[in-house]
Short mmCIF file of C-alpha atoms in Angstrom, two decimals:
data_model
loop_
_atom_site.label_atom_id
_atom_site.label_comp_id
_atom_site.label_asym_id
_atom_site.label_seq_id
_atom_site.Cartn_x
_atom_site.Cartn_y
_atom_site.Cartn_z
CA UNK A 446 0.00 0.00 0.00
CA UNK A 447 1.57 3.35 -0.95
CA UNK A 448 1.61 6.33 1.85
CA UNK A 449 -0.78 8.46 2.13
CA UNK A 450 -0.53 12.22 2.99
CA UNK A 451 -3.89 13.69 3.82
CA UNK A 452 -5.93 15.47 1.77
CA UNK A 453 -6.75 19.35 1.17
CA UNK A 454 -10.78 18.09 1.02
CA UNK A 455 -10.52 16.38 4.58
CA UNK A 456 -9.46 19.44 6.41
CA UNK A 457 -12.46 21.31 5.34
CA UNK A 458 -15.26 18.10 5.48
CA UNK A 459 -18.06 18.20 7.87
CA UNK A 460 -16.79 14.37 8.08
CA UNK A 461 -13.35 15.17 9.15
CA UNK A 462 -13.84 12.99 12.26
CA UNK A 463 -15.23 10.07 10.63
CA UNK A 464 -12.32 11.01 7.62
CA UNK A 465 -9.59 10.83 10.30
CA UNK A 466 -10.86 7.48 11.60
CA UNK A 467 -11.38 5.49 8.58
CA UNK A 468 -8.03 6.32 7.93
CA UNK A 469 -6.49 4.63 10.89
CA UNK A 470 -8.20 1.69 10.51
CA UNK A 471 -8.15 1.31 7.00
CA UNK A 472 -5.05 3.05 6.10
CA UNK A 473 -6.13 5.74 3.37
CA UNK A 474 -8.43 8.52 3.16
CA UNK A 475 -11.55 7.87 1.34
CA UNK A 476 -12.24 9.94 -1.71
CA UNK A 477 -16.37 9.65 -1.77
CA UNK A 478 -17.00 9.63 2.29
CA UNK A 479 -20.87 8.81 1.60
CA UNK A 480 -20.07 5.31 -0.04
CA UNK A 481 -18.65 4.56 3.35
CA UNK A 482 -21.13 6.26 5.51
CA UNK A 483 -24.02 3.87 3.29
CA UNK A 484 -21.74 0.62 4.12
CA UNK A 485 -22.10 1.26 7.72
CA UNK A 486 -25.65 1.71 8.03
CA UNK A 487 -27.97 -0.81 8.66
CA UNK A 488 -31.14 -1.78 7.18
CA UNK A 489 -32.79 -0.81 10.79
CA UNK A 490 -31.18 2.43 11.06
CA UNK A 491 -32.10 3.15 6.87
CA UNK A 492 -34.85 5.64 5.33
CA UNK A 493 -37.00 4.77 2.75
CA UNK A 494 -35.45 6.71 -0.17
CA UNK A 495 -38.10 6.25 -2.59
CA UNK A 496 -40.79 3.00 -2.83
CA UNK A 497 -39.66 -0.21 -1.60
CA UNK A 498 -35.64 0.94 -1.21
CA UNK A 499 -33.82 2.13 1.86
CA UNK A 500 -30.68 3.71 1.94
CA UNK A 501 -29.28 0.66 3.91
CA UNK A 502 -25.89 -1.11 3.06
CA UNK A 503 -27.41 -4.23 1.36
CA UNK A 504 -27.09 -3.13 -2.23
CA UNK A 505 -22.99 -2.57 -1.15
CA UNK A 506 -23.20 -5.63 0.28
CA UNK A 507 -24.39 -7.67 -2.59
CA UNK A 508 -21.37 -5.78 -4.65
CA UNK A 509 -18.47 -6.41 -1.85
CA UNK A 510 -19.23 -9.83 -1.89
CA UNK A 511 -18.71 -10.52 -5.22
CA UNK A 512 -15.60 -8.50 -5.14
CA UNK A 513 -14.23 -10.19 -2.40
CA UNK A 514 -15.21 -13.66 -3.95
CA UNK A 515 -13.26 -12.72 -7.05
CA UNK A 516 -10.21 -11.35 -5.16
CA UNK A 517 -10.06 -14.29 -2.92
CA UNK A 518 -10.12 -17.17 -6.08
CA UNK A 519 -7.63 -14.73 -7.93
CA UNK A 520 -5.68 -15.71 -4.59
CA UNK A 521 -5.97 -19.17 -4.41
CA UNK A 522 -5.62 -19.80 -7.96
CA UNK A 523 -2.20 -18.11 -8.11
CA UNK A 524 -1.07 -19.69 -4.52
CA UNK A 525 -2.16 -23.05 -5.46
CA UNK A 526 -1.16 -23.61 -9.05
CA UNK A 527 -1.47 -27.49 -9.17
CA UNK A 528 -4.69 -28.20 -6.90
CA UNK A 529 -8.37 -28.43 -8.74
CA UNK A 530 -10.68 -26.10 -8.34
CA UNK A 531 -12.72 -28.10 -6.36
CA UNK A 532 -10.01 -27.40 -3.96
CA UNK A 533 -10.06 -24.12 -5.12
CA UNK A 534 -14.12 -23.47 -4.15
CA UNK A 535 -13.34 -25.24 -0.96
CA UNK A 536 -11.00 -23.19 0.37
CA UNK A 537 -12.41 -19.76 -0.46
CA UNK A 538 -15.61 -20.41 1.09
CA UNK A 539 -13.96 -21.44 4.23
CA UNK A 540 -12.14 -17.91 3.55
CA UNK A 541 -15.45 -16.06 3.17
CA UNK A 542 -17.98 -17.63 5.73
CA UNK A 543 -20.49 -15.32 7.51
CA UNK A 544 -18.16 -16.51 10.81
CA UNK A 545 -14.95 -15.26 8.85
CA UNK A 546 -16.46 -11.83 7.59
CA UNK A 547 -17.95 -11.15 11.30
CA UNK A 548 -14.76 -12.00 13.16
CA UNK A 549 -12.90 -10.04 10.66
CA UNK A 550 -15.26 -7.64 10.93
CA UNK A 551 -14.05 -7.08 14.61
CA UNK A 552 -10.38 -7.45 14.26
CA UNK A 553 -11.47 -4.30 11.87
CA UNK A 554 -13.35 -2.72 14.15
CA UNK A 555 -15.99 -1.77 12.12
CA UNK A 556 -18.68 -2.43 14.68
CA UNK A 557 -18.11 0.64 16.49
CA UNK A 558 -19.09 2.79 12.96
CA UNK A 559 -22.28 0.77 12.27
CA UNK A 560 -25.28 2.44 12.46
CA UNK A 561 -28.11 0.28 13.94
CA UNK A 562 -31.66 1.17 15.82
CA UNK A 563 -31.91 -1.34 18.62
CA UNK A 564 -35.85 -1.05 18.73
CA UNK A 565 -36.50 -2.00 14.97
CA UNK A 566 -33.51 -4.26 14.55
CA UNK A 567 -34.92 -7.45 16.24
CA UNK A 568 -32.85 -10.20 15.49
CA UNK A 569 -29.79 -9.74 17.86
CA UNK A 570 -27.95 -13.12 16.30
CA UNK A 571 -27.65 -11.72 12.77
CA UNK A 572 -24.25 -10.98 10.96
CA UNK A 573 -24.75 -7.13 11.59
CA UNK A 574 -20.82 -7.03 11.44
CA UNK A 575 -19.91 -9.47 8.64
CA UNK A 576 -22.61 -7.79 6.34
CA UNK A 577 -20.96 -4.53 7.10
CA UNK A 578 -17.68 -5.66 5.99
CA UNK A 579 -18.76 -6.77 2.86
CA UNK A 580 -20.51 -3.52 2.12
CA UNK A 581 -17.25 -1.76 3.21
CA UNK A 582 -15.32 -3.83 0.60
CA UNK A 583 -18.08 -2.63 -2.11
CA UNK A 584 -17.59 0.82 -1.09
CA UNK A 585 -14.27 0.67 -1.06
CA UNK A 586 -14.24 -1.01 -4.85
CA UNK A 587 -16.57 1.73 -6.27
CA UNK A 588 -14.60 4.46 -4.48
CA UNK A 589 -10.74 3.89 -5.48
CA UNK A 590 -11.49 0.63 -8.09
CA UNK A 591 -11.33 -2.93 -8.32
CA UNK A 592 -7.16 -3.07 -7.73
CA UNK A 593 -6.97 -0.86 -4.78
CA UNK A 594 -9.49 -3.22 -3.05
CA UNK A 595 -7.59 -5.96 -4.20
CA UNK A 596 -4.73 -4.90 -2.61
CA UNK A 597 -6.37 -3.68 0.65
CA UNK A 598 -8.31 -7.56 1.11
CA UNK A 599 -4.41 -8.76 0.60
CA UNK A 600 -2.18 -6.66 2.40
CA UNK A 601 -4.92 -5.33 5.32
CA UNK A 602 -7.40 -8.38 5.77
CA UNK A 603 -5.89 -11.81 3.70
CA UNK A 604 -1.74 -11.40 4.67
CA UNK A 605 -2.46 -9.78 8.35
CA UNK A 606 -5.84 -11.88 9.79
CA UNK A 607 -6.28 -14.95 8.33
CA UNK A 608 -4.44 -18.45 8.58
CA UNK A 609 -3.75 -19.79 5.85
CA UNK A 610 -2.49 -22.99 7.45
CA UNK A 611 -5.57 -23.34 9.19
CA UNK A 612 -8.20 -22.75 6.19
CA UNK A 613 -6.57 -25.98 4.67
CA UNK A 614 -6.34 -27.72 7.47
CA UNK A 615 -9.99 -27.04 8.97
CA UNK A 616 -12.79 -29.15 8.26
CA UNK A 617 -16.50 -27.58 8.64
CA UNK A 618 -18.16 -28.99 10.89
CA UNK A 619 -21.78 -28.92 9.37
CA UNK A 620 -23.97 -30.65 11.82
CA UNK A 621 -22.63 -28.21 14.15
CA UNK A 622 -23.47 -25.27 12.53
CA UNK A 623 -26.88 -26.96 11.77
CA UNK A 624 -27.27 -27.47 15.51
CA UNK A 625 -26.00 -23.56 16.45
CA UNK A 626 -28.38 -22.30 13.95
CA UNK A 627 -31.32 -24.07 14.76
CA UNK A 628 -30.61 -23.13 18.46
CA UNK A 629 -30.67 -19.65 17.66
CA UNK A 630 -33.48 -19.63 15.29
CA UNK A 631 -35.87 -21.45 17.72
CA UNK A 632 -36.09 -24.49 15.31
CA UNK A 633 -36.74 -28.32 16.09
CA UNK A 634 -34.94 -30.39 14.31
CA UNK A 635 -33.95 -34.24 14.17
CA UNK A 636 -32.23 -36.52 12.06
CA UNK A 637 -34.47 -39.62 10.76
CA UNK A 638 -31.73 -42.56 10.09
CA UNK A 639 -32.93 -45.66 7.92
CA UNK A 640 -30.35 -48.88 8.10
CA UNK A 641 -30.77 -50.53 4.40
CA UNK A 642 -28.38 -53.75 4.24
CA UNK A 643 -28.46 -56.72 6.21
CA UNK A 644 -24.77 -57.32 7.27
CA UNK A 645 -22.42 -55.21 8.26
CA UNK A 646 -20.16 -54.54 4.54
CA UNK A 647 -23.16 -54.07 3.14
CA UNK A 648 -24.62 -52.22 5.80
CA UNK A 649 -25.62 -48.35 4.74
CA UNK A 650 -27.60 -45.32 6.45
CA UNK A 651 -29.73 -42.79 4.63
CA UNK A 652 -30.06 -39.80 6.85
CA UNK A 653 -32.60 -37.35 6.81
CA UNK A 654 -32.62 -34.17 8.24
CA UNK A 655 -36.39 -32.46 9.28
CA UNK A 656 -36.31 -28.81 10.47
CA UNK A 657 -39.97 -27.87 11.74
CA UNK A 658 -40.98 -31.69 10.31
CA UNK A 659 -40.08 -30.65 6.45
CA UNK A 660 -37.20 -32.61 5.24
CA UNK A 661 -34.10 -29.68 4.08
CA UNK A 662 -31.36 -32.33 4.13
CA UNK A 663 -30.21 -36.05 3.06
CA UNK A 664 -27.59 -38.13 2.83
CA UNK A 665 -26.54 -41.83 2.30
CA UNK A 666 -23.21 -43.21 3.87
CA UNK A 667 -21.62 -46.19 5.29
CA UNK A 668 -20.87 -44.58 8.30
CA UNK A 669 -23.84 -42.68 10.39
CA UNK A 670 -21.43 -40.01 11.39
CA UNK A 671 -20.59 -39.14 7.66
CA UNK A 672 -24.19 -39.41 6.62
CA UNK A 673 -25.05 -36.65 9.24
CA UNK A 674 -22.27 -34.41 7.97
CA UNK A 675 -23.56 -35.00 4.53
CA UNK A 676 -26.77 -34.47 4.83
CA UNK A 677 -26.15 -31.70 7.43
CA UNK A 678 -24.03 -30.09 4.63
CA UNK A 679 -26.88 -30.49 2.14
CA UNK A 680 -29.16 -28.54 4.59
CA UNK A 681 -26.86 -25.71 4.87
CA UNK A 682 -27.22 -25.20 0.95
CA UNK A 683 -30.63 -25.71 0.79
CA UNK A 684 -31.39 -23.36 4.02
CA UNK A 685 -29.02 -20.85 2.86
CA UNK A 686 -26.68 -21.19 6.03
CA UNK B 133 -12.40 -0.74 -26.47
CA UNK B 134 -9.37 0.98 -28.11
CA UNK B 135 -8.17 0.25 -31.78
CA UNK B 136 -5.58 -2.80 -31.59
CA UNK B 137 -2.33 -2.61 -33.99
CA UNK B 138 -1.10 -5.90 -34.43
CA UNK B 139 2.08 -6.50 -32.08
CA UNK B 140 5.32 -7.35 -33.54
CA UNK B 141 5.36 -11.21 -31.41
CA UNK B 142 2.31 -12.31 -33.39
CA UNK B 143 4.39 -11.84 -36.51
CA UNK B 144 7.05 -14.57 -35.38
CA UNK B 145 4.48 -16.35 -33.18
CA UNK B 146 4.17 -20.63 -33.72
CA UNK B 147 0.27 -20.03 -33.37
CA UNK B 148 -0.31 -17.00 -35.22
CA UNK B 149 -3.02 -18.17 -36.93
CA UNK B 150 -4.91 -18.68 -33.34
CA UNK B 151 -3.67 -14.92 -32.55
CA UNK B 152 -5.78 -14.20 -35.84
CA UNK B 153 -8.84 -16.03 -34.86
CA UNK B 154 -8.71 -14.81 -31.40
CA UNK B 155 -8.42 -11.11 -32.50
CA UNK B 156 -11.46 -11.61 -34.98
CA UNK B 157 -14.11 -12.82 -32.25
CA UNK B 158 -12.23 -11.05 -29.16
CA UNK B 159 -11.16 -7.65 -30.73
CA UNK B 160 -7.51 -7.84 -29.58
CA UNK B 161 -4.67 -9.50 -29.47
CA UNK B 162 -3.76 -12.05 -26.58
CA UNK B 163 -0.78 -10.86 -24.69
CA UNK B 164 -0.22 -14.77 -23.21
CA UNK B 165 -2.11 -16.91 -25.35
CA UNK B 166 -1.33 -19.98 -23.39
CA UNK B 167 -3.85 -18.97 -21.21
CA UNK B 168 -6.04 -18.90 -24.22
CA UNK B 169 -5.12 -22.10 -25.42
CA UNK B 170 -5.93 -23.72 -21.62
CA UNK B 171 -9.68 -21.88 -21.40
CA UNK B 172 -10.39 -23.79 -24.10
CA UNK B 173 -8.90 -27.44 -23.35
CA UNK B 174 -11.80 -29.53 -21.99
CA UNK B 175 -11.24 -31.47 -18.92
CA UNK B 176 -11.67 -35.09 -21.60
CA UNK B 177 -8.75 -33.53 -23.90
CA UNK B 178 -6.13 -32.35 -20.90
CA UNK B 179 -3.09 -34.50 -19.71
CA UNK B 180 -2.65 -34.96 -16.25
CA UNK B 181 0.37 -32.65 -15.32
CA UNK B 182 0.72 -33.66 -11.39
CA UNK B 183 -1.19 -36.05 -9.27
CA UNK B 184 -4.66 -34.90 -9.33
CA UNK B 185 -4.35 -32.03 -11.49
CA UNK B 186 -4.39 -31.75 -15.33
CA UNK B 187 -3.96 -28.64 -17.76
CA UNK B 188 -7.83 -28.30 -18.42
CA UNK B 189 -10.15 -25.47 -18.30
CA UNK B 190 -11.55 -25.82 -14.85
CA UNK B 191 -9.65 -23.70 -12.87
CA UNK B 192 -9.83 -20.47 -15.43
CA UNK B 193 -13.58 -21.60 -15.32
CA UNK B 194 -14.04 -21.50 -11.41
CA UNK B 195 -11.78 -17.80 -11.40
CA UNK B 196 -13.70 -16.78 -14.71
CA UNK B 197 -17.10 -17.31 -13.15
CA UNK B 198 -15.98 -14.93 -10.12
CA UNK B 199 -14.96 -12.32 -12.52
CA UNK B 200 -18.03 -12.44 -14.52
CA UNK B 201 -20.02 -12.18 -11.02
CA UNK B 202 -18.41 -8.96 -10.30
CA UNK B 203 -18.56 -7.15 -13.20
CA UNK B 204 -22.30 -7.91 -13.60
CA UNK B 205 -22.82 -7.17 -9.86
CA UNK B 206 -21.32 -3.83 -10.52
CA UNK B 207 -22.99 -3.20 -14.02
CA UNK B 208 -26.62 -3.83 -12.28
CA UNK B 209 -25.66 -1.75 -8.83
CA UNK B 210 -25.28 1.06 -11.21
CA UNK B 211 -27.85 0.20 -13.55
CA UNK B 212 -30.28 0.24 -10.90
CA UNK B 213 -29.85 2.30 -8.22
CA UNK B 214 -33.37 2.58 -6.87
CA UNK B 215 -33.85 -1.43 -6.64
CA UNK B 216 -32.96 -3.64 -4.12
CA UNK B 217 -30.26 -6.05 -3.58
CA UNK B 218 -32.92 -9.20 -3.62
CA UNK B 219 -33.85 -7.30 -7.20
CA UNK B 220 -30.15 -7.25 -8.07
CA UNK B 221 -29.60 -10.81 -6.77
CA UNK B 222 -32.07 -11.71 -9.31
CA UNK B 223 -31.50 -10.19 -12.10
CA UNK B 224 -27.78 -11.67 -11.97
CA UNK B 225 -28.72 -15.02 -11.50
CA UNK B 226 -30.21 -14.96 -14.59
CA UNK B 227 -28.09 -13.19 -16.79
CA UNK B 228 -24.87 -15.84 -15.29
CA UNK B 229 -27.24 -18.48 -16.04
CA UNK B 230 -25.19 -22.01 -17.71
CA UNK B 231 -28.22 -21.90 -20.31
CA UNK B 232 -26.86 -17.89 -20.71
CA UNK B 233 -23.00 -19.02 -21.13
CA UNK B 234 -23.81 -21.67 -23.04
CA UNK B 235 -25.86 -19.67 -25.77
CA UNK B 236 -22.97 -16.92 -25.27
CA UNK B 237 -20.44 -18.88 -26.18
CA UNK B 238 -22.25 -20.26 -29.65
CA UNK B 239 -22.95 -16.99 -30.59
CA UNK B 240 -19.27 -15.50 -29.70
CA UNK B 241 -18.51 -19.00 -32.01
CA UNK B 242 -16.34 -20.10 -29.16
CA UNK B 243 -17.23 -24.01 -29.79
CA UNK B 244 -15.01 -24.07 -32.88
CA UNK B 245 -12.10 -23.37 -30.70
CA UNK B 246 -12.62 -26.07 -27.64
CA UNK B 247 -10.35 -29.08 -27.69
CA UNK B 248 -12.12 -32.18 -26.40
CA UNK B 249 -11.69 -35.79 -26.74
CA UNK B 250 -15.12 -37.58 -27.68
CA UNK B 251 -14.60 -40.68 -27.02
CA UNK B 252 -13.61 -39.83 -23.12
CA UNK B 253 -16.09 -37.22 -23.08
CA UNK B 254 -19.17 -39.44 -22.44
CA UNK B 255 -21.77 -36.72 -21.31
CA UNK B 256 -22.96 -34.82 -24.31
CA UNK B 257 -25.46 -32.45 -22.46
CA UNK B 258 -23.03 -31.20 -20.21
CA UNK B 259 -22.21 -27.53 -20.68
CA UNK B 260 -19.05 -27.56 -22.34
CA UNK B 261 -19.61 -24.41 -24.40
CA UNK B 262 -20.28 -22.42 -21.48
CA UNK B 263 -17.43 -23.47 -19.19
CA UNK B 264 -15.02 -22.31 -21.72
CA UNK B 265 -16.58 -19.04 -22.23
CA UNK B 266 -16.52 -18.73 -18.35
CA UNK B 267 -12.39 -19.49 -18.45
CA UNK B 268 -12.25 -17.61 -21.14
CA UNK B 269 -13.10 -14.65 -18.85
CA UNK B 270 -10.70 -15.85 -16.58
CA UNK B 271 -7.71 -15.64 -19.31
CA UNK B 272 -8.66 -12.36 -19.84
CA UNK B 273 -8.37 -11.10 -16.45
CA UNK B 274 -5.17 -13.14 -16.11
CA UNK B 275 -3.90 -11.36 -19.05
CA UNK B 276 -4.84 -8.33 -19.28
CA UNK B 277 -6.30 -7.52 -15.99
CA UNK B 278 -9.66 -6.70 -14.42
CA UNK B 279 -10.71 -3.17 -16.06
CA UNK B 280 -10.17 -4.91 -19.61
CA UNK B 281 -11.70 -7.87 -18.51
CA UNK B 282 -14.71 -5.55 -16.92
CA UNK B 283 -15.17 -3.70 -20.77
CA UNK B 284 -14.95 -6.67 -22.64
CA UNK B 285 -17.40 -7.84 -20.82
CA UNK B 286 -19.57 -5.01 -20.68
CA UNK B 287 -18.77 -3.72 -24.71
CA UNK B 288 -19.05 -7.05 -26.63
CA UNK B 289 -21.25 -9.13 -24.30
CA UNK B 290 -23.91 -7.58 -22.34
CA UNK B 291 -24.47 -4.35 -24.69
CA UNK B 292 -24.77 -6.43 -27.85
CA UNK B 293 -25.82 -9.69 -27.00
CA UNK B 294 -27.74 -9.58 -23.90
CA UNK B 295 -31.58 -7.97 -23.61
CA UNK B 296 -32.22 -6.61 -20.53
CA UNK B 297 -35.65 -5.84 -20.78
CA UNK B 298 -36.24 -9.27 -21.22
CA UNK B 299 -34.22 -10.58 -18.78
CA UNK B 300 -36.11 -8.07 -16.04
CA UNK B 301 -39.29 -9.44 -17.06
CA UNK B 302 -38.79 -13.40 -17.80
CA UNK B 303 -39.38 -15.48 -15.04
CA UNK B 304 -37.53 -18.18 -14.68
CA UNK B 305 -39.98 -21.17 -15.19
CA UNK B 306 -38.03 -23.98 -12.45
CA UNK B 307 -40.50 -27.02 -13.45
CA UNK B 308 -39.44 -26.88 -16.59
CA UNK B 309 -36.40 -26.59 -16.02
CA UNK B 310 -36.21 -29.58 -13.69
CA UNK B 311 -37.89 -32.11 -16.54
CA UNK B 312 -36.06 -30.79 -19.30
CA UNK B 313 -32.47 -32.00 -16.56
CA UNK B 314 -34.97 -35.20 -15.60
CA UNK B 315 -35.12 -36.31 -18.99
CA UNK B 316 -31.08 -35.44 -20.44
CA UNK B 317 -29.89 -37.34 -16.97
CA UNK B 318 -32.51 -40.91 -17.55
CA UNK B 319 -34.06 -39.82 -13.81
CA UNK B 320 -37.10 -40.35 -12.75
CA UNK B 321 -39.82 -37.67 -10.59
CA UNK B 322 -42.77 -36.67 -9.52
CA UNK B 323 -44.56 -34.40 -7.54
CA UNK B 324 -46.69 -35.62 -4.59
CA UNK B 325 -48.96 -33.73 -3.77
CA UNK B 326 -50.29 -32.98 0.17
CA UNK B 327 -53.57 -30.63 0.82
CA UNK B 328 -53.97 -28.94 4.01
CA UNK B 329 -57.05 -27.67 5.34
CA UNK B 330 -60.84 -28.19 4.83
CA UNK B 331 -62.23 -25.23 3.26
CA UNK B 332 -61.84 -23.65 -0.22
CA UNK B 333 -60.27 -20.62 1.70
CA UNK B 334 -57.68 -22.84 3.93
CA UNK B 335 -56.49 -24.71 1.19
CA UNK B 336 -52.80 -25.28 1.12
CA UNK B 337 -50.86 -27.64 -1.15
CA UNK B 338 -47.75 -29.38 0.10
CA UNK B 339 -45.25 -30.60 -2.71
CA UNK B 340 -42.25 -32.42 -2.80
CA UNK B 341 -40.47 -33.13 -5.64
CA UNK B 342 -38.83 -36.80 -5.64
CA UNK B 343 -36.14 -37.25 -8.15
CA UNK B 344 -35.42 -40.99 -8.20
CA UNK B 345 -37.58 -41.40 -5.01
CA UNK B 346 -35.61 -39.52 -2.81
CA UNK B 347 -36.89 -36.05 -1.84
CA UNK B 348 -34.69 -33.19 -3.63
CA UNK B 349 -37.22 -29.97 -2.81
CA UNK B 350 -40.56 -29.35 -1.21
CA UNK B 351 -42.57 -26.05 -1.19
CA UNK B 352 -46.45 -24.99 0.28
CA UNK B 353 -48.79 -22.69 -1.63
CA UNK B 354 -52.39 -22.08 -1.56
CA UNK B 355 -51.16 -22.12 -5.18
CA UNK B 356 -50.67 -25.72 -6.80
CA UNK B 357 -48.98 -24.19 -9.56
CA UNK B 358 -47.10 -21.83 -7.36
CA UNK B 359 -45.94 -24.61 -4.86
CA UNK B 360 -44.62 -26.29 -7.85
CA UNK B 361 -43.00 -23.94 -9.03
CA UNK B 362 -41.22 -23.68 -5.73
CA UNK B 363 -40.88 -26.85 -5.11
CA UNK B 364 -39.00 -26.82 -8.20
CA UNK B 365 -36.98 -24.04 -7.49
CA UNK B 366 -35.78 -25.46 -4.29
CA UNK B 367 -34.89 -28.44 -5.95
CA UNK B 368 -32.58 -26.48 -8.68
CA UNK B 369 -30.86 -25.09 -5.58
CA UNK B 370 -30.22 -28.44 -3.64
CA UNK B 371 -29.13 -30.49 -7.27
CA UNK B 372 -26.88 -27.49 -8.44
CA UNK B 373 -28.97 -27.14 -11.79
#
């Protein structure tokens, strides 16, 4: 990231507060300070702006995740030069996870910018924080272009907070996050197993998984353990987890 | 897109008649046309170069895809800036569609360039055609970068060969979608059907869609048609269709 000296615009903004922090956390002035005021604001804390839009951070949000998507395979598919892209899709969406963009979001510490109305904004479990790191990354991206917020994901969020090591290594653990999520969303779940096979080579269970009774996941395995990952896995798709 | 003189390399070049056929469908010359060459080598026609990995087109593809993502994320945030991001989400979904890149790349005449061995290549309603336009995306970033990428893109794909109007107002029809993929992949389905509730005004239909007897989506309407449709939809989602 080159140096940057500050501004003639900043010293005279009404923003120059907000100016001087996004600057030490993000480590450059912003040229068009609304983009980055609209990435921090939540849907709660948003106006209607005309009939059926807000001026909320979700359109930003639905850009910086693309971006970041696109930056992050760029990544892999230069770091990794002989594994598939299966590998490849793998590892970037252990790299962009609602968990990853929200802890991230932290190390950042972007929640202390967001705008959010306690009274409207009911659901406390949300990603408030990962959302508004995405949106950051699509203001950023419209504001300076595509290669300045490649090179701020690299050298600010990919080279600094995450482990590399640790993205291969980890496995998700879908039935847990199945389990968290249904926890927090009041849910009943269960997981119907039928045996089909008489002996024990042959021997093979077909999991189901019911949230509220409807059937969102299945799976067929040898082992009952791997069928519940499975078809825990195939819920998270289908449930948009 | 800026007027392209022809660069002294193509002169001397071993495939200059590729650098020819490339510039007449692309509108420039390649810079690295071995990326070129490996967006269009199918997956049947590639040699494996290391355990597990082989010089085809599926990582350009997966990086391609990405790219493509982006720069139609940004075209419609722009496009559209008093709709929604569940609008936007949309609206992309169906212009990135495989049926979309496939009919792209016929029409950009991209199938007389793929290299792919027939007789290993059992699956002739896969979507060939459309992967290599997608890694063809991804050679252009690679080789020229993301802003060139982003106006070829924009200039010689979406402007010319893509109607808006009626992507904004075509629905995507999910049954039919689901028995034309029934009938290419020799599965069977059906839709059972459950009603809930007595009266004409309580009526609620329960589908699920079984795919070879095992449940793949399930939807409730007071609509038949609608829950169908759903049902359908759900079922695109969990088979990756």
């Amino acid at each position: 990231m080159p140096i940057f000296t500050k501004p003639i615009r900043v010293y005279f903004s009404p923003d120059k507060k907000l100016h001087e922090s996004l600057r030490n956390i993000l480590g450059f002035y912003p040229t068009h300070i609304s983009l980055y005021k609209l990435a921090f604001r939540h849907s709660s804390a948003a106006q209607v702006i005309k009939k059926g839009v807000k001026d909320s951070n979700e359109r930003l949000e639905f850009l910086g995740d693309s971006v970041i998507g696109t930056v992050v395979a760029d990544y892999l598919f230069k770091k990794f030069p002989f594994k598939d892209e299966g590998f490849l899709t793998k590892m970037r969406s252990k790299m962009v996870s609602r968990q990853k963009h929200n802890q991230l979001a932290i190390k950042l510490g972007l929640n202390n910018f967001i705008e959010v109305n306690n009274e409207r904004h009911g659901n406390k479990t949300s990603s408030i924080n990962g959302d508004a790191y995405e949106a950051l990354i699509g203001a950023i991206y419209l504001d300076k272009g595509y290669t300045f917020a490649q090179q701020f994901i690299l050298t600010r969020i990919v080279n600094v907070h995450i482990d590399m090591d640790e993205v291969e290594t980890k496995e998700v653990d879908f039935k847990s996050k199945i389990i968290e999520w249904a926890q927090k969303e009041k849910k009943e779940f269960r997981f119907d197993a039928i045996v089909d096979g008489a002996s024990s080579e042959d021997k093979q269970y077909s999991i189901q998984l019911l949230v509220d009774n409807v059937a969102v996941g299945n799976a067929q395995h040898f082992s009952k353990k791997r069928a519940e990952q499975l078809a825990s896995e195939h819920a998270c798709t289908v449930l948009g987890i």
